[in-house]
Short mmCIF file of C-alpha atoms and ligand atoms in Angstrom, two decimals:
data_model
loop_
_atom_site.label_atom_id
_atom_site.label_comp_id
_atom_site.label_asym_id
_atom_site.label_seq_id
_atom_site.Cartn_x
_atom_site.Cartn_y
_atom_site.Cartn_z
CA MET A 28 12.36 61.69 60.31
CA LYS A 29 13.67 58.38 61.62
CA GLN A 30 11.25 58.62 64.54
CA LYS A 31 8.37 59.36 62.20
CA MET A 32 9.31 56.28 60.16
CA SER A 33 9.31 53.98 63.16
CA MET A 34 5.97 55.43 64.29
CA MET A 35 4.67 54.55 60.85
CA MET A 36 6.15 51.07 61.16
CA ILE A 37 4.45 50.56 64.53
CA LEU A 38 1.17 51.79 63.08
CA ILE A 39 1.44 49.39 60.16
CA LEU A 40 2.36 46.60 62.56
CA CYS A 41 -0.67 47.41 64.73
CA ILE A 42 -2.99 47.40 61.75
CA SER A 43 -1.69 44.07 60.53
CA ILE A 44 -1.98 42.57 64.02
CA LEU A 45 -5.57 43.82 64.18
CA GLY A 46 -6.13 42.37 60.78
CA ALA A 47 -4.69 39.09 61.89
CA CYS A 48 -6.92 39.15 64.96
CA SER A 49 -10.02 39.45 62.87
CA THR A 50 -9.02 36.47 60.67
CA PRO A 51 -10.22 33.78 63.09
CA LYS A 52 -13.74 35.03 62.44
CA ASP A 53 -13.40 34.20 58.74
CA GLY A 54 -11.49 31.08 59.59
CA GLY A 55 -14.41 30.15 61.83
CA THR A 56 -16.91 30.31 59.03
CA LYS A 57 -14.62 28.36 56.77
CA LYS A 58 -14.27 25.67 59.40
CA ASP A 59 -18.06 25.39 59.73
CA THR A 60 -18.39 24.84 56.01
CA THR A 61 -15.83 22.07 55.89
CA GLU A 62 -17.23 20.37 58.96
CA ALA A 63 -20.70 20.37 57.49
CA GLY A 64 -19.41 18.64 54.39
CA ALA A 65 -17.65 15.84 56.18
CA ALA A 66 -14.73 16.01 53.71
CA GLY A 67 -13.10 19.00 55.38
CA ASN A 68 -9.47 18.45 56.38
CA LYS A 69 -9.96 14.73 56.18
CA LYS A 70 -8.09 12.19 54.14
CA THR A 71 -11.22 10.24 53.32
CA LEU A 72 -14.11 10.87 50.97
CA ILE A 73 -17.20 9.16 52.35
CA LEU A 74 -19.40 7.94 49.54
CA GLY A 75 -23.01 7.13 50.30
CA THR A 76 -24.82 4.66 48.08
CA ASN A 77 -27.53 2.01 48.00
CA ALA A 78 -25.90 -1.21 46.82
CA GLU A 79 -29.06 -2.69 45.28
CA PHE A 80 -28.82 -1.02 41.91
CA PRO A 81 -26.75 -3.11 39.49
CA PRO A 82 -24.70 -2.35 37.41
CA PHE A 83 -24.19 0.99 39.22
CA GLU A 84 -23.81 -0.40 42.74
CA TYR A 85 -24.30 -3.89 44.08
CA ARG A 86 -22.70 -6.45 46.30
CA GLU A 87 -20.29 -9.10 45.12
CA GLY A 88 -19.99 -11.16 48.28
CA GLU A 89 -19.07 -8.69 50.99
CA GLU A 90 -17.69 -6.15 48.56
CA ILE A 91 -19.66 -3.23 47.13
CA VAL A 92 -18.85 -2.84 43.42
CA GLY A 93 -20.21 -1.17 40.29
CA PHE A 94 -19.85 1.82 38.01
CA ASP A 95 -20.61 4.46 40.68
CA ILE A 96 -18.10 2.88 43.05
CA ASP A 97 -15.40 2.85 40.36
CA LEU A 98 -16.25 6.45 39.50
CA GLY A 99 -16.12 7.37 43.20
CA LYS A 100 -12.67 5.79 43.50
CA GLU A 101 -11.40 7.75 40.51
CA ILE A 102 -12.88 11.02 41.83
CA ALA A 103 -11.29 10.38 45.24
CA LYS A 104 -7.97 9.68 43.54
CA GLU A 105 -8.19 13.00 41.67
CA LEU A 106 -8.86 14.72 44.99
CA GLY A 107 -6.00 12.92 46.74
CA LEU A 108 -8.43 11.24 49.13
CA GLU A 109 -9.13 7.69 50.25
CA LEU A 110 -12.63 6.41 49.39
CA LYS A 111 -14.92 4.91 52.03
CA VAL A 112 -18.28 3.48 50.95
CA GLU A 113 -21.37 3.60 53.18
CA ASP A 114 -24.32 1.46 52.08
CA MET A 115 -27.77 2.61 53.15
CA ILE A 116 -31.42 2.75 52.05
CA PHE A 117 -31.83 4.98 48.98
CA ASP A 118 -34.38 7.20 50.71
CA GLY A 119 -31.90 7.87 53.53
CA LEU A 120 -29.07 9.13 51.33
CA ILE A 121 -29.95 12.85 51.15
CA PRO A 122 -30.72 13.07 54.91
CA ALA A 123 -27.33 11.42 55.59
CA LEU A 124 -25.66 13.97 53.32
CA GLN A 125 -27.41 16.85 55.10
CA ALA A 126 -26.38 15.45 58.48
CA GLY A 127 -22.73 15.37 57.33
CA LYS A 128 -22.51 11.58 57.71
CA ILE A 129 -21.43 11.21 54.10
CA ASP A 130 -19.63 13.62 51.75
CA ILE A 131 -21.02 12.58 48.40
CA ILE A 132 -23.81 10.43 46.97
CA LEU A 133 -23.18 8.28 43.93
CA ALA A 134 -26.25 6.06 43.63
CA GLY A 135 -27.61 6.43 40.12
CA MET A 136 -29.37 9.43 41.62
CA THR A 137 -31.39 11.54 39.21
CA ILE A 138 -31.18 15.33 39.38
CA LYS A 139 -34.66 16.64 40.21
CA PRO A 140 -36.13 19.85 41.64
CA ASP A 141 -37.07 18.64 45.14
CA ARG A 142 -33.63 17.06 45.58
CA LEU A 143 -31.97 20.30 44.44
CA GLU A 144 -33.59 22.01 47.41
CA ASN A 145 -31.67 19.74 49.76
CA ALA A 146 -28.40 19.08 47.94
CA ASN A 147 -26.18 20.35 45.17
CA PHE A 148 -25.67 18.14 42.13
CA SER A 149 -22.52 17.84 40.07
CA ASP A 150 -22.52 17.86 36.28
CA PHE A 151 -24.38 14.75 35.12
CA TYR A 152 -22.46 11.59 34.29
CA PHE A 153 -25.18 9.31 32.85
CA THR A 154 -28.58 9.61 31.17
CA ALA A 155 -31.43 7.33 32.11
CA SER A 156 -35.13 6.66 31.77
CA GLN A 157 -37.92 4.96 33.69
CA MET A 158 -39.23 1.74 32.15
CA ILE A 159 -42.24 -0.52 32.68
CA LEU A 160 -41.47 -4.12 33.61
CA LEU A 161 -44.10 -6.83 33.41
CA HIS A 162 -44.50 -10.55 33.88
CA LYS A 163 -43.84 -12.11 30.48
CA ASP A 164 -47.35 -13.65 30.56
CA ASN A 165 -48.92 -10.19 30.67
CA ASP A 166 -50.20 -9.18 27.24
CA THR A 167 -52.77 -6.59 28.34
CA ILE A 168 -50.43 -3.83 29.51
CA LEU A 169 -48.99 -2.24 26.38
CA GLY A 170 -48.14 1.23 27.67
CA PRO A 171 -48.48 3.66 30.59
CA ASP A 172 -52.21 4.19 29.89
CA ASP A 173 -52.84 0.55 30.72
CA LEU A 174 -51.36 1.04 34.20
CA VAL A 175 -54.42 2.96 35.43
CA LYS A 176 -55.74 1.35 38.65
CA LYS A 177 -53.02 -1.30 38.53
CA LYS A 178 -50.69 -2.48 41.31
CA ILE A 179 -47.28 -0.99 40.62
CA GLY A 180 -44.13 -1.89 42.51
CA VAL A 181 -41.35 0.69 42.93
CA GLN A 182 -38.29 1.37 45.03
CA LEU A 183 -39.21 3.83 47.78
CA GLY A 184 -38.24 7.44 47.12
CA THR A 185 -37.04 6.95 43.54
CA THR A 186 -38.09 8.67 40.34
CA GLY A 187 -39.88 5.41 39.46
CA ASP A 188 -41.92 5.90 42.64
CA GLU A 189 -42.74 9.45 41.54
CA VAL A 190 -43.82 8.34 38.04
CA ALA A 191 -46.05 5.61 39.49
CA GLN A 192 -47.71 8.02 41.95
CA GLU A 193 -48.84 10.12 38.99
CA ILE A 194 -50.73 7.24 37.36
CA GLU A 195 -54.46 7.58 37.92
CA GLY A 196 -55.87 5.27 40.55
CA ALA A 197 -52.72 3.16 40.65
CA GLU A 198 -51.92 1.31 43.84
CA VAL A 199 -48.24 2.04 44.35
CA ILE A 200 -46.37 -0.45 46.48
CA GLN A 201 -43.05 0.86 47.75
CA PHE A 202 -40.24 -1.62 48.33
CA PRO A 203 -36.90 -0.91 50.02
CA ALA A 204 -35.09 -2.31 46.96
CA ALA A 205 -35.95 -2.93 43.30
CA TYR A 206 -35.21 -6.68 43.43
CA ALA A 207 -37.95 -7.10 46.07
CA ALA A 208 -40.47 -5.43 43.75
CA LEU A 209 -39.32 -7.65 40.87
CA LEU A 210 -39.72 -10.76 43.00
CA GLU A 211 -43.35 -9.81 43.64
CA LEU A 212 -43.77 -9.27 39.91
CA SER A 213 -42.36 -12.76 39.14
CA ASN A 214 -44.89 -14.15 41.61
CA LYS A 215 -47.67 -12.16 39.91
CA LYS A 216 -48.53 -10.39 43.17
CA ILE A 217 -48.27 -7.02 41.41
CA ASP A 218 -48.96 -5.95 37.80
CA ALA A 219 -45.86 -3.93 36.94
CA VAL A 220 -42.64 -2.42 38.22
CA ILE A 221 -41.26 0.96 37.18
CA LEU A 222 -37.48 1.03 37.20
CA ASP A 223 -34.41 2.67 35.63
CA LEU A 224 -33.43 1.32 32.19
CA GLU A 225 -29.91 -0.02 32.75
CA VAL A 226 -30.88 -1.59 36.04
CA ALA A 227 -33.98 -3.16 34.52
CA LYS A 228 -31.86 -4.61 31.70
CA ARG A 229 -29.46 -6.12 34.23
CA PHE A 230 -32.26 -7.70 36.29
CA LEU A 231 -33.94 -9.05 33.14
CA THR A 232 -30.85 -11.08 32.29
CA GLN A 233 -31.26 -12.80 35.67
CA ASN A 234 -35.02 -13.26 35.63
CA LYS A 235 -36.54 -15.00 32.63
CA ASP A 236 -40.13 -14.53 33.93
CA LEU A 237 -40.02 -10.80 33.23
CA LYS A 238 -40.07 -8.48 30.23
CA MET A 239 -39.72 -4.75 29.62
CA LEU A 240 -41.84 -2.47 27.43
CA ASP A 241 -39.86 -0.49 24.88
CA ILE A 242 -41.23 2.90 26.04
CA GLU A 243 -39.13 5.49 27.86
CA LEU A 244 -41.33 7.22 30.45
CA THR A 245 -38.82 9.90 31.47
CA GLU A 246 -35.56 11.57 30.50
CA GLU A 247 -33.22 11.69 33.49
CA GLU A 248 -29.65 12.53 34.36
CA TYR A 249 -27.60 10.90 37.10
CA ALA A 250 -25.20 13.10 39.03
CA ALA A 251 -23.25 13.17 42.26
CA ALA A 252 -25.06 14.88 45.14
CA ILE A 253 -23.04 16.98 47.58
CA ASN A 254 -23.92 18.90 50.75
CA LYS A 255 -25.17 22.40 49.88
CA LYS A 256 -22.58 23.97 52.18
CA ASP A 257 -19.72 22.08 50.54
CA THR A 258 -19.35 24.22 47.42
CA GLU A 259 -15.60 23.62 47.35
CA LEU A 260 -16.12 19.86 47.05
CA LEU A 261 -18.73 20.43 44.33
CA ALA A 262 -16.22 22.41 42.26
CA GLN A 263 -13.54 19.75 42.84
CA VAL A 264 -15.89 16.93 41.83
CA ASN A 265 -16.90 18.74 38.63
CA GLU A 266 -13.25 19.32 37.86
CA ALA A 267 -12.48 15.64 38.50
CA LEU A 268 -15.39 14.51 36.29
CA LYS A 269 -14.11 16.73 33.50
CA THR A 270 -10.61 15.28 33.81
CA LEU A 271 -11.91 11.70 33.87
CA LYS A 272 -13.99 12.33 30.75
CA GLU A 273 -11.07 13.97 28.96
CA ASN A 274 -8.46 11.37 29.82
CA GLY A 275 -10.62 8.40 28.82
CA THR A 276 -11.03 6.93 32.33
CA TYR A 277 -14.78 7.54 32.26
CA ASP A 278 -15.16 5.63 28.96
CA THR A 279 -13.07 2.76 30.28
CA LEU A 280 -15.32 2.49 33.35
CA LEU A 281 -18.43 2.68 31.20
CA LYS A 282 -17.26 -0.21 29.00
CA LYS A 283 -16.43 -2.26 32.07
N1 LIG J 506 -32.57 7.09 39.32
C1 LIG J 506 -33.55 6.81 40.29
C2 LIG J 506 -33.67 7.95 41.25
O1 LIG J 506 -32.84 8.77 41.31
C3 LIG J 506 -33.29 5.51 41.06
C4 LIG J 506 -32.01 5.48 41.80
C5 LIG J 506 -31.82 4.26 42.69
O2 LIG J 506 -32.75 3.51 42.97
N2 LIG J 506 -30.62 4.03 43.14
O3 LIG J 506 -34.60 8.04 41.99
#
């Protein structure tokens, strides 16, 4: 009986050793996932943004500041991570995310179908719309129909770019940043600029030559983009967003 028991024990031991031996395979897959989303095992959350989009992200001297940066800091804090901000061209953000160079994008980025093919998006944190900006001397463009065959400035790869491309016969001029498009508009080199509402409002306070039509061309939602393989981070970010909305931090940042 005793012998039978110890045989059983050895058998159980063998099975568990075998089991343990097969674990590295699973562990391997897990490791791949975390490496792909650069966050894995690290103490830092690398936030990718394009610091030309006030009040969401912009430079104050050397420092990158704004709502998205504050939100990123709070999310990182919830996750027990240190935040590092990488500034790059807007159009390069999703490729950087896919290459694992950044963990998360917070860049006033709108959730849209083609982006969903290349990244996961968190729950949305802000609603937005595309607006038409004009030189204040322009009294012939009264709505999107008047943009037909006109020269329209946009920021490359944005939803504003997409909206402009759909306008019949329009000549769409893509700029690396919105302020460059607005400068051309001030100089009357182009007829209009299509840009996100809050950002347009901010630029208008700084440029008295420009005005905005009171027509919302789109309904959009900004969210954080995360590497498709990094589903764990996606869940954590959604959880953090929920907490920040519930505990009032989100509202405080919004007011700021
Ligand atoms: N919301 C727009 C987009 O997602 C513009 C974002 C931006 O220029 N930072 O395309």
